[in-house]
PDB file of C-alpha atoms in Angstrom:
ATOM      1  CA  MET A1348     -10.141  14.413 -32.373  1.00 70.00           C
ATOM      2  CA  GLU A1349      -7.313  11.908 -32.804  1.00 72.00           C
ATOM      3  CA  ASN A1350      -5.168  13.865 -30.376  1.00 80.00           C
ATOM      4  CA  ILE A1351      -7.895  14.012 -27.734  1.00 84.00           C
ATOM      5  CA  LEU A1352      -8.428  10.253 -27.899  1.00 85.00           C
ATOM      6  CA  ALA A1353      -4.690   9.652 -27.686  1.00 85.00           C
ATOM      7  CA  LEU A1354      -4.464  12.021 -24.709  1.00 88.00           C
ATOM      8  CA  ILE A1355      -7.313  10.254 -22.884  1.00 90.00           C
ATOM      9  CA  THR A1356      -5.660   6.878 -23.523  1.00 89.00           C
ATOM     10  CA  VAL A1357      -2.324   8.071 -22.156  1.00 90.00           C
ATOM     11  CA  LEU A1358      -3.986   9.722 -19.151  1.00 92.00           C
ATOM     12  CA  LEU A1359      -5.963   6.618 -18.202  1.00 92.00           C
ATOM     13  CA  SER A1360      -2.974   4.372 -18.725  1.00 92.00           C
ATOM     14  CA  PHE A1361      -0.904   6.667 -16.477  1.00 93.00           C
ATOM     15  CA  VAL A1362      -3.582   6.701 -13.767  1.00 93.00           C
ATOM     16  CA  PHE A1363      -3.688   2.887 -13.716  1.00 93.00           C
ATOM     17  CA  LEU A1364       0.114   2.679 -13.720  1.00 92.00           C
ATOM     18  CA  ILE A1365       0.491   5.063 -10.767  1.00 92.00           C
ATOM     19  CA  SER A1366      -2.250   3.236  -8.933  1.00 91.00           C
ATOM     20  CA  PHE A1367      -0.617  -0.140  -9.674  1.00 92.00           C
ATOM     21  CA  CYS A1368       2.818   1.022  -8.451  1.00 89.00           C
ATOM     22  CA  ALA A1369       1.389   2.553  -5.284  1.00 87.00           C
ATOM     23  CA  LYS A1370      -0.665  -0.542  -4.463  1.00 88.00           C
ATOM     24  CA  ALA A1371       2.162  -2.946  -5.278  1.00 88.00           C
ATOM     25  CA  PHE A1372       4.554  -1.128  -2.945  1.00 83.00           C
ATOM     26  CA  ALA A1373       1.959  -0.742  -0.156  1.00 82.00           C
ATOM     27  CA  PHE A1374       0.032  -3.958  -0.588  1.00 85.00           C
ATOM     28  CA  PHE A1375      -0.875  -4.260   3.107  1.00 83.00           C
ATOM     29  CA  SER A1376      -2.534  -0.859   3.134  1.00 83.00           C
ATOM     30  CA  PHE A1377      -4.541  -1.889   0.106  1.00 86.00           C
ATOM     31  CA  ILE A1378      -5.675  -5.180   1.679  1.00 88.00           C
ATOM     32  CA  ASP A1379      -6.609  -3.255   4.813  1.00 85.00           C
ATOM     33  CA  SER A1380      -8.580  -0.727   2.754  1.00 85.00           C
ATOM     34  CA  ILE A1381     -10.639  -3.485   1.152  1.00 87.00           C
ATOM     35  CA  THR A1382     -11.611  -4.773   4.605  1.00 86.00           C
ATOM     36  CA  GLN A1383     -12.535  -1.210   5.650  1.00 83.00           C
ATOM     37  CA  PHE A1384     -15.206  -1.035   2.948  1.00 83.00           C
ATOM     38  CA  GLY A1385     -16.831  -4.147   4.426  1.00 83.00           C
ATOM     39  CA  ILE A1386     -18.153  -5.365   1.070  1.00 85.00           C
ATOM     40  CA  VAL A1387     -15.866  -8.330   0.392  1.00 87.00           C
ATOM     41  CA  PRO A1388     -16.015 -11.335   2.780  1.00 88.00           C
ATOM     42  CA  LYS A1389     -12.841 -11.487   4.874  1.00 85.00           C
ATOM     43  CA  ARG A1390     -11.620 -14.801   3.433  1.00 87.00           C
ATOM     44  CA  TYR A1391     -11.639 -13.386  -0.125  1.00 90.00           C
ATOM     45  CA  VAL A1392      -9.974 -10.055   0.688  1.00 90.00           C
ATOM     46  CA  ARG A1393      -6.463 -11.101  -0.360  1.00 90.00           C
ATOM     47  CA  ALA A1394      -7.712 -12.715  -3.583  1.00 93.00           C
ATOM     48  CA  VAL A1395      -9.670  -9.574  -4.506  1.00 92.00           C
ATOM     49  CA  ALA A1396      -6.623  -7.401  -3.776  1.00 92.00           C
ATOM     50  CA  TRP A1397      -4.489  -9.522  -6.122  1.00 94.00           C
ATOM     51  CA  CYS A1398      -7.201  -9.428  -8.819  1.00 94.00           C
ATOM     52  CA  VAL A1399      -7.458  -5.619  -8.655  1.00 93.00           C
ATOM     53  CA  LEU A1400      -3.667  -5.288  -8.777  1.00 93.00           C
ATOM     54  CA  ILE A1401      -3.352  -7.563 -11.820  1.00 95.00           C
ATOM     55  CA  ALA A1402      -6.333  -5.893 -13.526  1.00 94.00           C
ATOM     56  CA  GLU A1403      -4.699  -2.479 -13.121  1.00 93.00           C
ATOM     57  CA  ALA A1404      -1.445  -3.697 -14.657  1.00 94.00           C
ATOM     58  CA  VAL A1405      -3.310  -5.328 -17.555  1.00 94.00           C
ATOM     59  CA  LEU A1406      -5.354  -2.154 -18.134  1.00 93.00           C
ATOM     60  CA  ALA A1407      -2.311   0.117 -18.065  1.00 92.00           C
ATOM     61  CA  VAL A1408      -0.559  -2.020 -20.685  1.00 92.00           C
ATOM     62  CA  GLY A1409      -3.663  -2.924 -22.673  1.00 91.00           C
ATOM     63  CA  LEU A1410      -4.961   0.620 -23.088  1.00 89.00           C
ATOM     64  CA  LEU A1411      -1.686   1.734 -24.598  1.00 88.00           C
ATOM     65  CA  PHE A1412      -0.731  -1.273 -26.713  1.00 88.00           C
ATOM     66  CA  SER A1413      -3.944  -2.977 -27.736  1.00 83.00           C
ATOM     67  CA  SER A1414      -5.038  -2.952 -31.363  1.00 76.00           C
ATOM     68  CA  SER A1415      -8.680  -2.889 -30.211  1.00 76.00           C
ATOM     69  CA  PRO A1416      -8.658  -0.663 -27.122  1.00 82.00           C
ATOM     70  CA  ARG A1417     -12.494  -0.540 -26.964  1.00 85.00           C
ATOM     71  CA  TYR A1418     -12.552  -3.659 -24.759  1.00 88.00           C
ATOM     72  CA  PHE A1419      -9.951  -2.203 -22.455  1.00 90.00           C
ATOM     73  CA  PHE A1420     -11.881   1.068 -22.131  1.00 91.00           C
ATOM     74  CA  MET A1421     -14.972  -0.978 -21.355  1.00 91.00           C
ATOM     75  CA  MET A1422     -13.046  -2.956 -18.728  1.00 92.00           C
ATOM     76  CA  ALA A1423     -11.562   0.253 -17.291  1.00 93.00           C
ATOM     77  CA  GLY A1424     -15.020   1.838 -17.110  1.00 93.00           C
ATOM     78  CA  LEU A1425     -16.486  -1.210 -15.351  1.00 94.00           C
ATOM     79  CA  MET A1426     -13.631  -1.376 -12.879  1.00 93.00           C
ATOM     80  CA  LEU A1427     -13.862   2.329 -12.088  1.00 93.00           C
ATOM     81  CA  PHE A1428     -17.629   1.941 -11.742  1.00 93.00           C
ATOM     82  CA  ALA A1429     -17.136  -0.883  -9.208  1.00 92.00           C
ATOM     83  CA  LEU A1430     -14.614   1.186  -7.229  1.00 90.00           C
ATOM     84  CA  THR A1431     -16.945   4.211  -7.313  1.00 92.00           C
ATOM     85  CA  GLY A1432     -19.750   1.949  -6.083  1.00 91.00           C
ATOM     86  CA  ALA A1433     -17.589   0.892  -3.111  1.00 89.00           C
ATOM     87  CA  LEU A1434     -16.738   4.527  -2.339  1.00 89.00           C
ATOM     88  CA  GLY A1435     -20.413   5.486  -2.682  1.00 90.00           C
ATOM     89  CA  HIS A1436     -21.376   2.661  -0.308  1.00 88.00           C
ATOM     90  CA  ALA A1437     -18.914   3.987   2.286  1.00 86.00           C
ATOM     91  CA  TYR A1438     -20.197   7.556   1.790  1.00 87.00           C
ATOM     92  CA  VAL A1439     -23.859   6.548   2.200  1.00 87.00           C
ATOM     93  CA  ASN A1440     -23.056   4.523   5.339  1.00 83.00           C
ATOM     94  CA  LYS A1441     -20.967   7.449   6.659  1.00 77.00           C
ATOM     95  CA  ASN A1442     -17.896   5.182   6.938  1.00 76.00           C
ATOM     96  CA  SER A1443     -14.574   6.954   7.177  1.00 76.00           C
ATOM     97  CA  VAL A1444     -12.160   4.973   5.028  1.00 77.00           C
ATOM     98  CA  HIS A1445      -8.588   5.166   3.823  1.00 77.00           C
ATOM     99  CA  CYS A1446      -9.095   3.977   0.262  1.00 75.00           C
ATOM    100  CA  SER A1447      -5.333   3.628  -0.492  1.00 73.00           C
ATOM    101  CA  CYS A1448      -6.172   4.290  -4.148  1.00 75.00           C
ATOM    102  CA  PHE A1449      -2.717   5.815  -4.616  1.00 77.00           C
ATOM    103  CA  GLY A1450      -0.688   4.170  -1.874  1.00 72.00           C
ATOM    104  CA  GLU A1451      -0.658   4.166   1.905  1.00 70.00           C
ATOM    105  CA  SER A1452      -1.810   7.300   3.616  1.00 67.00           C
ATOM    106  CA  ASN A1453      -2.607   8.533   7.097  1.00 65.00           C
ATOM    107  CA  GLU A1454      -5.154  10.989   5.734  1.00 70.00           C
ATOM    108  CA  LYS A1455      -8.752   9.851   5.491  1.00 75.00           C
ATOM    109  CA  THR A1456     -10.087   9.751   1.942  1.00 77.00           C
ATOM    110  CA  HIS A1457     -12.280  12.700   1.053  1.00 83.00           C
ATOM    111  CA  LEU A1458     -15.064  10.559  -0.376  1.00 85.00           C
ATOM    112  CA  PRO A1459     -16.948  13.157  -2.478  1.00 88.00           C
ATOM    113  CA  PHE A1460     -13.663  14.152  -4.129  1.00 89.00           C
ATOM    114  CA  ALA A1461     -12.698  10.513  -4.781  1.00 89.00           C
ATOM    115  CA  ILE A1462     -16.142   9.794  -6.263  1.00 91.00           C
ATOM    116  CA  LEU A1463     -15.958  12.911  -8.457  1.00 93.00           C
ATOM    117  CA  ARG A1464     -12.476  11.923  -9.672  1.00 92.00           C
ATOM    118  CA  ASN A1465     -13.710   8.447 -10.610  1.00 92.00           C
ATOM    119  CA  MET A1466     -16.800   9.879 -12.331  1.00 94.00           C
ATOM    120  CA  ILE A1467     -14.567  12.057 -14.507  1.00 94.00           C
ATOM    121  CA  LEU A1468     -12.473   9.017 -15.448  1.00 94.00           C
ATOM    122  CA  ILE A1469     -15.627   6.991 -16.236  1.00 94.00           C
ATOM    123  CA  THR A1470     -16.874   9.860 -18.419  1.00 93.00           C
ATOM    124  CA  LEU A1471     -13.586   9.782 -20.335  1.00 92.00           C
ATOM    125  CA  CYS A1472     -13.986   6.025 -20.886  1.00 91.00           C
ATOM    126  CA  LEU A1473     -17.555   6.508 -22.106  1.00 91.00           C
ATOM    127  CA  TYR A1474     -16.449   9.312 -24.422  1.00 89.00           C
ATOM    128  CA  VAL A1475     -13.906   7.038 -26.110  1.00 87.00           C
ATOM    129  CA  LEU A1476     -16.446   4.215 -26.359  1.00 88.00           C
ATOM    130  CA  LEU A1477     -19.028   6.547 -27.944  1.00 86.00           C
ATOM    131  CA  MET A1478     -16.491   7.791 -30.491  1.00 81.00           C
ATOM    132  CA  ASP A1479     -16.417   4.236 -31.851  1.00 70.00           C
ATOM    133  CA  GLN A1480     -12.777   4.574 -32.853  1.00 67.00           C
ATOM    134  CA  VAL A1481     -11.297   1.254 -33.987  1.00 65.00           C
ATOM    135  CA  GLN A1482      -7.661   2.217 -33.451  1.00 70.00           C
ATOM    136  CA  ILE A1483      -6.084   5.171 -31.683  1.00 72.00           C
ATOM    137  CA  HIS A1484      -3.044   6.658 -33.400  1.00 74.00           C
ATOM    138  CA  PHE A1485      -0.173   8.087 -31.438  1.00 74.00           C
ATOM    139  CA  GLU A1486       2.386  10.562 -32.684  1.00 71.00           C
ATOM    140  CA  PHE A1487       5.067   8.806 -30.658  1.00 75.00           C
ATOM    141  CA  GLU A1488       6.222   5.218 -30.514  1.00 79.00           C
ATOM    142  CA  ARG A1489       3.930   3.343 -28.066  1.00 82.00           C
ATOM    143  CA  MET A1490       6.836   1.634 -26.360  1.00 84.00           C
ATOM    144  CA  HIS A1491       8.478   5.013 -25.757  1.00 83.00           C
ATOM    145  CA  LEU A1492       5.313   6.378 -24.233  1.00 86.00           C
ATOM    146  CA  PHE A1493       4.928   3.351 -22.006  1.00 88.00           C
ATOM    147  CA  LEU A1494       8.504   3.526 -20.745  1.00 88.00           C
ATOM    148  CA  VAL A1495       8.126   7.253 -19.980  1.00 88.00           C
ATOM    149  CA  LEU A1496       4.901   6.591 -18.063  1.00 90.00           C
ATOM    150  CA  VAL A1497       6.454   3.721 -16.082  1.00 90.00           C
ATOM    151  CA  GLU A1498       9.472   5.860 -15.186  1.00 89.00           C
ATOM    152  CA  CYS A1499       7.275   8.812 -14.163  1.00 90.00           C
ATOM    153  CA  SER A1500       5.033   6.680 -11.940  1.00 90.00           C
ATOM    154  CA  LEU A1501       8.059   5.059 -10.266  1.00 89.00           C
ATOM    155  CA  ILE A1502       9.707   8.447  -9.640  1.00 90.00           C
ATOM    156  CA  ILE A1503       6.478   9.846  -8.157  1.00 88.00           C
ATOM    157  CA  HIS A1504       6.254   6.840  -5.862  1.00 86.00           C
ATOM    158  CA  PHE A1505       9.935   7.182  -4.909  1.00 87.00           C
ATOM    159  CA  PHE A1506       9.451  10.785  -3.788  1.00 86.00           C
ATOM    160  CA  LEU A1507       6.288   9.952  -1.852  1.00 83.00           C
ATOM    161  CA  LEU A1508       8.108   7.143  -0.037  1.00 81.00           C
ATOM    162  CA  PHE A1509      11.129   9.365   0.608  1.00 83.00           C
ATOM    163  CA  ARG A1510       8.950  12.128   2.062  1.00 80.00           C
ATOM    164  CA  ARG A1511       7.123   9.632   4.238  1.00 75.00           C
ATOM    165  CA  MET A1512      10.384   8.152   5.470  1.00 75.00           C
ATOM    166  CA  ARG A1513      11.863  11.546   6.368  1.00 73.00           C
ATOM    167  CA  LYS A1514       8.715  12.645   8.168  1.00 67.00           C
ATOM    168  CA  GLY A1515       8.713  10.007  10.900  1.00 57.00           C
ATOM    169  CA  SER A1516      12.136   8.446  10.986  1.00 49.00           C
ATOM    170  CA  TYR A1517      13.530  10.184  14.065  1.00 47.00           C
ATOM    171  CA  GLU A1518      10.375  10.210  16.107  1.00 51.00           C
ATOM    172  CA  ARG A1519      10.381   8.905  19.668  1.00 50.00           C
ATOM    173  CA  PHE A1520       7.449   6.892  20.910  1.00 51.00           C
ATOM    174  CA  ASP A1521       5.834   6.988  24.315  1.00 54.00           C
ATOM    175  CA  ILE A1522       5.136   3.437  25.300  1.00 52.00           C
ATOM    176  CA  GLU A1523       4.890   2.066  28.792  1.00 52.00           C
TER     177      GLU A1523
ATOM    178  CA  MET B1483      16.329   0.365 -35.934  1.00 65.00           C
ATOM    179  CA  ASN B1484      19.593   0.250 -33.975  1.00 75.00           C
ATOM    180  CA  HIS B1485      18.889   3.746 -32.705  1.00 79.00           C
ATOM    181  CA  LEU B1486      15.489   2.599 -31.416  1.00 78.00           C
ATOM    182  CA  VAL B1487      16.958  -0.448 -29.665  1.00 82.00           C
ATOM    183  CA  TYR B1488      19.580   1.789 -28.066  1.00 83.00           C
ATOM    184  CA  GLU B1489      16.879   4.174 -26.808  1.00 82.00           C
ATOM    185  CA  TYR B1490      14.822   1.304 -25.359  1.00 82.00           C
ATOM    186  CA  PHE B1491      17.941  -0.002 -23.682  1.00 86.00           C
ATOM    187  CA  ILE B1492      18.640   3.389 -22.075  1.00 87.00           C
ATOM    188  CA  TRP B1493      15.051   3.656 -20.859  1.00 85.00           C
ATOM    189  CA  SER B1494      15.118   0.118 -19.472  1.00 87.00           C
ATOM    190  CA  VAL B1495      18.341   0.900 -17.578  1.00 90.00           C
ATOM    191  CA  GLY B1496      16.707   4.051 -16.164  1.00 89.00           C
ATOM    192  CA  ILE B1497      13.631   2.143 -15.041  1.00 89.00           C
ATOM    193  CA  GLY B1498      15.767  -0.627 -13.570  1.00 91.00           C
ATOM    194  CA  MET B1499      17.784   1.909 -11.582  1.00 91.00           C
ATOM    195  CA  THR B1500      14.620   3.572 -10.274  1.00 88.00           C
ATOM    196  CA  VAL B1501      13.213   0.197  -9.179  1.00 89.00           C
ATOM    197  CA  VAL B1502      16.493  -0.679  -7.434  1.00 91.00           C
ATOM    198  CA  SER B1503      16.490   2.739  -5.674  1.00 90.00           C
ATOM    199  CA  LEU B1504      12.912   2.196  -4.579  1.00 88.00           C
ATOM    200  CA  LEU B1505      13.686  -1.240  -3.187  1.00 89.00           C
ATOM    201  CA  LEU B1506      16.759   0.137  -1.396  1.00 90.00           C
ATOM    202  CA  LEU B1507      14.697   2.951   0.092  1.00 88.00           C
ATOM    203  CA  ARG B1508      12.149   0.428   1.326  1.00 84.00           C
ATOM    204  CA  GLU B1509      14.910  -1.680   2.885  1.00 85.00           C
ATOM    205  CA  ILE B1510      16.418   1.368   4.634  1.00 86.00           C
ATOM    206  CA  ARG B1511      12.994   2.370   5.917  1.00 82.00           C
ATOM    207  CA  ALA B1512      12.299  -1.158   7.171  1.00 82.00           C
ATOM    208  CA  LEU B1513      15.672  -1.261   8.933  1.00 85.00           C
ATOM    209  CA  LYS B1514      15.171   2.162  10.550  1.00 83.00           C
ATOM    210  CA  LEU B1515      11.663   1.347  11.708  1.00 82.00           C
ATOM    211  CA  GLY B1516      12.679  -2.115  12.864  1.00 84.00           C
ATOM    212  CA  ARG B1517      15.585  -0.776  14.916  1.00 84.00           C
ATOM    213  CA  THR B1518      13.463   1.996  16.433  1.00 81.00           C
ATOM    214  CA  VAL B1519      10.795  -0.491  17.489  1.00 82.00           C
ATOM    215  CA  GLN B1520      13.437  -2.951  18.721  1.00 82.00           C
ATOM    216  CA  HIS B1521      15.212  -0.326  20.843  1.00 80.00           C
ATOM    217  CA  MET B1522      11.993   1.004  22.333  1.00 78.00           C
ATOM    218  CA  ILE B1523      10.922  -2.500  23.303  1.00 79.00           C
ATOM    219  CA  TRP B1524      14.343  -3.327  24.747  1.00 79.00           C
ATOM    220  CA  GLU B1525      14.230  -0.114  26.786  1.00 75.00           C
ATOM    221  CA  GLN B1526      10.786  -0.900  28.148  1.00 74.00           C
ATOM    222  CA  THR B1527      11.365  -4.565  28.852  1.00 73.00           C
ATOM    223  CA  GLY B1528      14.911  -4.200  30.127  1.00 68.00           C
ATOM    224  CA  ALA B1529      16.209  -6.690  27.570  1.00 61.00           C
ATOM    225  CA  TRP B1530      19.392  -4.746  26.777  1.00 56.00           C
ATOM    226  CA  GLU B1531      21.632  -7.101  28.670  1.00 53.00           C
ATOM    227  CA  GLY B1532      19.485 -10.191  28.849  1.00 53.00           C
ATOM    228  CA  GLU B1533      18.507 -12.976  26.494  1.00 54.00           C
ATOM    229  CA  GLY B1534      15.812 -10.888  24.800  1.00 54.00           C
ATOM    230  CA  ALA B1535      18.395  -8.646  23.170  1.00 57.00           C
ATOM    231  CA  SER B1536      19.822 -11.436  21.024  1.00 60.00           C
ATOM    232  CA  ALA B1537      16.587 -13.048  19.869  1.00 71.00           C
ATOM    233  CA  ALA B1538      14.268 -12.343  16.962  1.00 80.00           C
ATOM    234  CA  PHE B1539      10.815 -11.405  18.133  1.00 84.00           C
ATOM    235  CA  ILE B1540       7.320 -10.646  16.898  1.00 88.00           C
ATOM    236  CA  CYS B1541       5.715  -7.284  17.428  1.00 89.00           C
ATOM    237  CA  LEU B1542       1.956  -6.993  17.072  1.00 89.00           C
ATOM    238  CA  PHE B1543       0.270  -3.595  16.759  1.00 88.00           C
ATOM    239  CA  LEU B1544      -3.254  -3.674  18.128  1.00 86.00           C
ATOM    240  CA  ASN B1545      -6.049  -1.142  18.346  1.00 83.00           C
ATOM    241  CA  MET B1546      -8.762  -1.323  20.972  1.00 82.00           C
ATOM    242  CA  GLY B1547     -11.215  -4.096  20.153  1.00 79.00           C
ATOM    243  CA  PRO B1548     -13.239  -6.933  21.645  1.00 81.00           C
ATOM    244  CA  ASN B1549     -11.213  -9.779  20.043  1.00 83.00           C
ATOM    245  CA  ASN B1550      -7.749  -8.618  21.086  1.00 84.00           C
ATOM    246  CA  SER B1551      -7.010 -11.518  23.411  1.00 85.00           C
ATOM    247  CA  GLU B1552      -8.055 -14.053  20.731  1.00 88.00           C
ATOM    248  CA  ILE B1553      -5.792 -12.346  18.184  1.00 88.00           C
ATOM    249  CA  VAL B1554      -2.816 -12.388  20.567  1.00 88.00           C
ATOM    250  CA  LEU B1555      -3.335 -16.034  21.505  1.00 88.00           C
ATOM    251  CA  ALA B1556      -3.776 -17.108  17.867  1.00 88.00           C
ATOM    252  CA  LEU B1557      -0.550 -15.363  16.886  1.00 87.00           C
ATOM    253  CA  LYS B1558       1.279 -16.854  19.859  1.00 87.00           C
ATOM    254  CA  LYS B1559       0.055 -20.292  18.792  1.00 88.00           C
ATOM    255  CA  LYS B1560       1.266 -19.700  15.233  1.00 87.00           C
ATOM    256  CA  TYR B1561       4.723 -18.559  16.338  1.00 86.00           C
ATOM    257  CA  ALA B1562       5.112 -20.501  19.573  1.00 84.00           C
ATOM    258  CA  ASP B1563       8.913 -20.435  19.427  1.00 83.00           C
ATOM    259  CA  ARG B1564       9.299 -16.646  19.297  1.00 85.00           C
ATOM    260  CA  PRO B1565       8.712 -14.012  21.979  1.00 85.00           C
ATOM    261  CA  LEU B1566       5.703 -11.829  21.259  1.00 87.00           C
ATOM    262  CA  THR B1567       5.380  -8.172  22.168  1.00 87.00           C
ATOM    263  CA  VAL B1568       2.067  -6.396  21.735  1.00 88.00           C
ATOM    264  CA  ILE B1569       1.914  -2.628  21.267  1.00 88.00           C
ATOM    265  CA  LEU B1570      -1.625  -1.677  22.199  1.00 87.00           C
ATOM    266  CA  ASN B1571      -2.998   1.637  20.995  1.00 86.00           C
ATOM    267  CA  ALA B1572      -4.913   2.229  24.223  1.00 84.00           C
ATOM    268  CA  PRO B1573      -4.438   3.614  27.732  1.00 86.00           C
ATOM    269  CA  ALA B1574      -2.318   1.704  30.253  1.00 84.00           C
ATOM    270  CA  TRP B1575      -5.338   0.313  32.129  1.00 87.00           C
ATOM    271  CA  GLN B1576      -6.576  -1.362  28.928  1.00 85.00           C
ATOM    272  CA  ALA B1577      -3.138  -2.907  28.521  1.00 85.00           C
ATOM    273  CA  ASN B1578      -3.452  -4.252  32.073  1.00 87.00           C
ATOM    274  CA  VAL B1579      -6.815  -5.829  31.248  1.00 87.00           C
ATOM    275  CA  LEU B1580      -5.339  -7.536  28.181  1.00 87.00           C
ATOM    276  CA  ARG B1581      -2.289  -8.616  30.180  1.00 86.00           C
ATOM    277  CA  LYS B1582      -4.559 -10.429  32.640  1.00 87.00           C
ATOM    278  CA  LYS B1583      -6.615 -12.031  29.867  1.00 86.00           C
ATOM    279  CA  ILE B1584      -3.676 -13.562  28.017  1.00 85.00           C
ATOM    280  CA  ASN B1585      -2.045 -14.817  31.202  1.00 83.00           C
ATOM    281  CA  GLY B1586       1.554 -13.834  30.514  1.00 81.00           C
ATOM    282  CA  GLN B1587       1.769 -15.274  26.997  1.00 83.00           C
ATOM    283  CA  ALA B1588       3.097 -11.977  25.630  1.00 86.00           C
ATOM    284  CA  ILE B1589       4.554  -8.670  26.744  1.00 86.00           C
ATOM    285  CA  ILE B1590       1.906  -5.946  26.494  1.00 87.00           C
ATOM    286  CA  LEU B1591       2.957  -2.315  26.108  1.00 86.00           C
ATOM    287  CA  SER B1592       0.631   0.618  25.881  1.00 84.00           C
ATOM    288  CA  ASP B1593       1.109   3.213  23.120  1.00 81.00           C
ATOM    289  CA  GLU B1594      -1.630   5.654  23.963  1.00 80.00           C
ATOM    290  CA  THR B1595      -0.950   8.038  21.085  1.00 78.00           C
ATOM    291  CA  GLY B1596      -0.843   5.245  18.476  1.00 76.00           C
ATOM    292  CA  LYS B1597       2.204   6.837  16.824  1.00 73.00           C
ATOM    293  CA  MET B1598       4.090   3.573  16.513  1.00 75.00           C
ATOM    294  CA  GLY B1599       1.343   1.694  14.726  1.00 74.00           C
ATOM    295  CA  ARG B1600       0.688   4.531  12.303  1.00 72.00           C
ATOM    296  CA  HIS B1601       4.151   4.114  10.773  1.00 73.00           C
ATOM    297  CA  TRP B1602       2.662   1.303   8.712  1.00 72.00           C
ATOM    298  CA  GLY B1603      -0.167   3.509   7.482  1.00 69.00           C
ATOM    299  CA  HIS B1604      -3.521   4.030   9.113  1.00 70.00           C
ATOM    300  CA  LEU B1605      -4.579   0.383   9.269  1.00 76.00           C
ATOM    301  CA  ARG B1606      -7.806  -0.903  10.716  1.00 78.00           C
ATOM    302  CA  ASN B1607      -6.608  -4.519  10.961  1.00 82.00           C
ATOM    303  CA  PRO B1608      -3.788  -5.426  13.338  1.00 87.00           C
ATOM    304  CA  ILE B1609      -0.377  -5.729  11.714  1.00 87.00           C
ATOM    305  CA  TYR B1610       2.505  -7.815  13.001  1.00 89.00           C
ATOM    306  CA  ILE B1611       6.173  -7.661  12.166  1.00 89.00           C
ATOM    307  CA  ILE B1612       8.971 -10.107  12.833  1.00 89.00           C
ATOM    308  CA  ILE B1613      12.200  -8.315  13.742  1.00 87.00           C
ATOM    309  CA  ASP B1614      15.486 -10.222  13.684  1.00 84.00           C
ATOM    310  CA  GLN B1615      18.301  -9.672  16.192  1.00 81.00           C
ATOM    311  CA  TYR B1616      19.839  -6.969  13.951  1.00 82.00           C
ATOM    312  CA  GLY B1617      16.641  -4.913  13.933  1.00 83.00           C
ATOM    313  CA  LYS B1618      15.618  -5.798  10.397  1.00 84.00           C
ATOM    314  CA  ILE B1619      11.959  -6.425   9.649  1.00 86.00           C
ATOM    315  CA  VAL B1620      11.999  -9.882   8.083  1.00 86.00           C
ATOM    316  CA  LYS B1621       8.242 -10.365   7.807  1.00 85.00           C
ATOM    317  CA  LYS B1622       5.199  -8.150   7.867  1.00 85.00           C
ATOM    318  CA  ASP B1623       1.606  -9.338   7.676  1.00 84.00           C
ATOM    319  CA  LEU B1624      -1.937  -8.375   8.564  1.00 84.00           C
ATOM    320  CA  VAL B1625      -4.231 -10.265  10.906  1.00 83.00           C
ATOM    321  CA  ILE B1626      -7.594 -10.071   9.170  1.00 79.00           C
ATOM    322  CA  HIS B1627     -10.196 -10.854  11.811  1.00 72.00           C
TER     323      HIS B1627
END
């Protein structure tokens, strides 16, 4: 049981870290995505983008280091619920969006898949909350785990950026 | 304890190096994209030998939309001292229509395939970049309208 809770904590922390890195390095795509959903008034779009970015960083750190992670799981669940709501809204209105959940992309988001992914993450949050565990014990030093996760998310982002750069760097454009 | 501090130090150095590599990669990408856009615009506008080749300029990437002329004029007003080039993701006749509407305030080029604009991701809002005389992108921002 302890191991499962620890695994869920690490997984969620990693998801938020990857998401934070991707959004921080492609902030314009993220701002653009928020406007695509059409939920937030245009004048507040930038403020909301900053709030989401900061919340993701706080969650990634808080889930791993906090002495009472219940509040962070609750916050993570609520945030994921809000994001799923936005995706659901786009799906119901048949909007095609680029959610930029994990960085800039030219591919349209497959909404049912994105909603399913978020539902699984919400279920994991609820599972931890229902377990009523006061403190989650890790076999490894928390700081070690955090540094490994940060390094992994940065390396993933580096390779994505590298691949993207190689793909279109020598392309010619037809403008007239 | 010392062993732990040493390990943290090694990890921090690793993370620092990855961040520096990422920032370098971003800079290289910005320079490559900036130079490509700069050269294409110079080719099209014939600015290779003229004054345009030595000046920093603004490049606005637009999709088809009803407010395009307002967006162009607002940006021109904001950066009155810099030449503005608009890359319109639309056929040439649409570019002609916009050209007439803005009355020569900016150079309008048509990019029918939209390939150029997509280098900044598939954005719904127009994005503009400021390219200096060396081809480096010095500023990048969205026009949320």
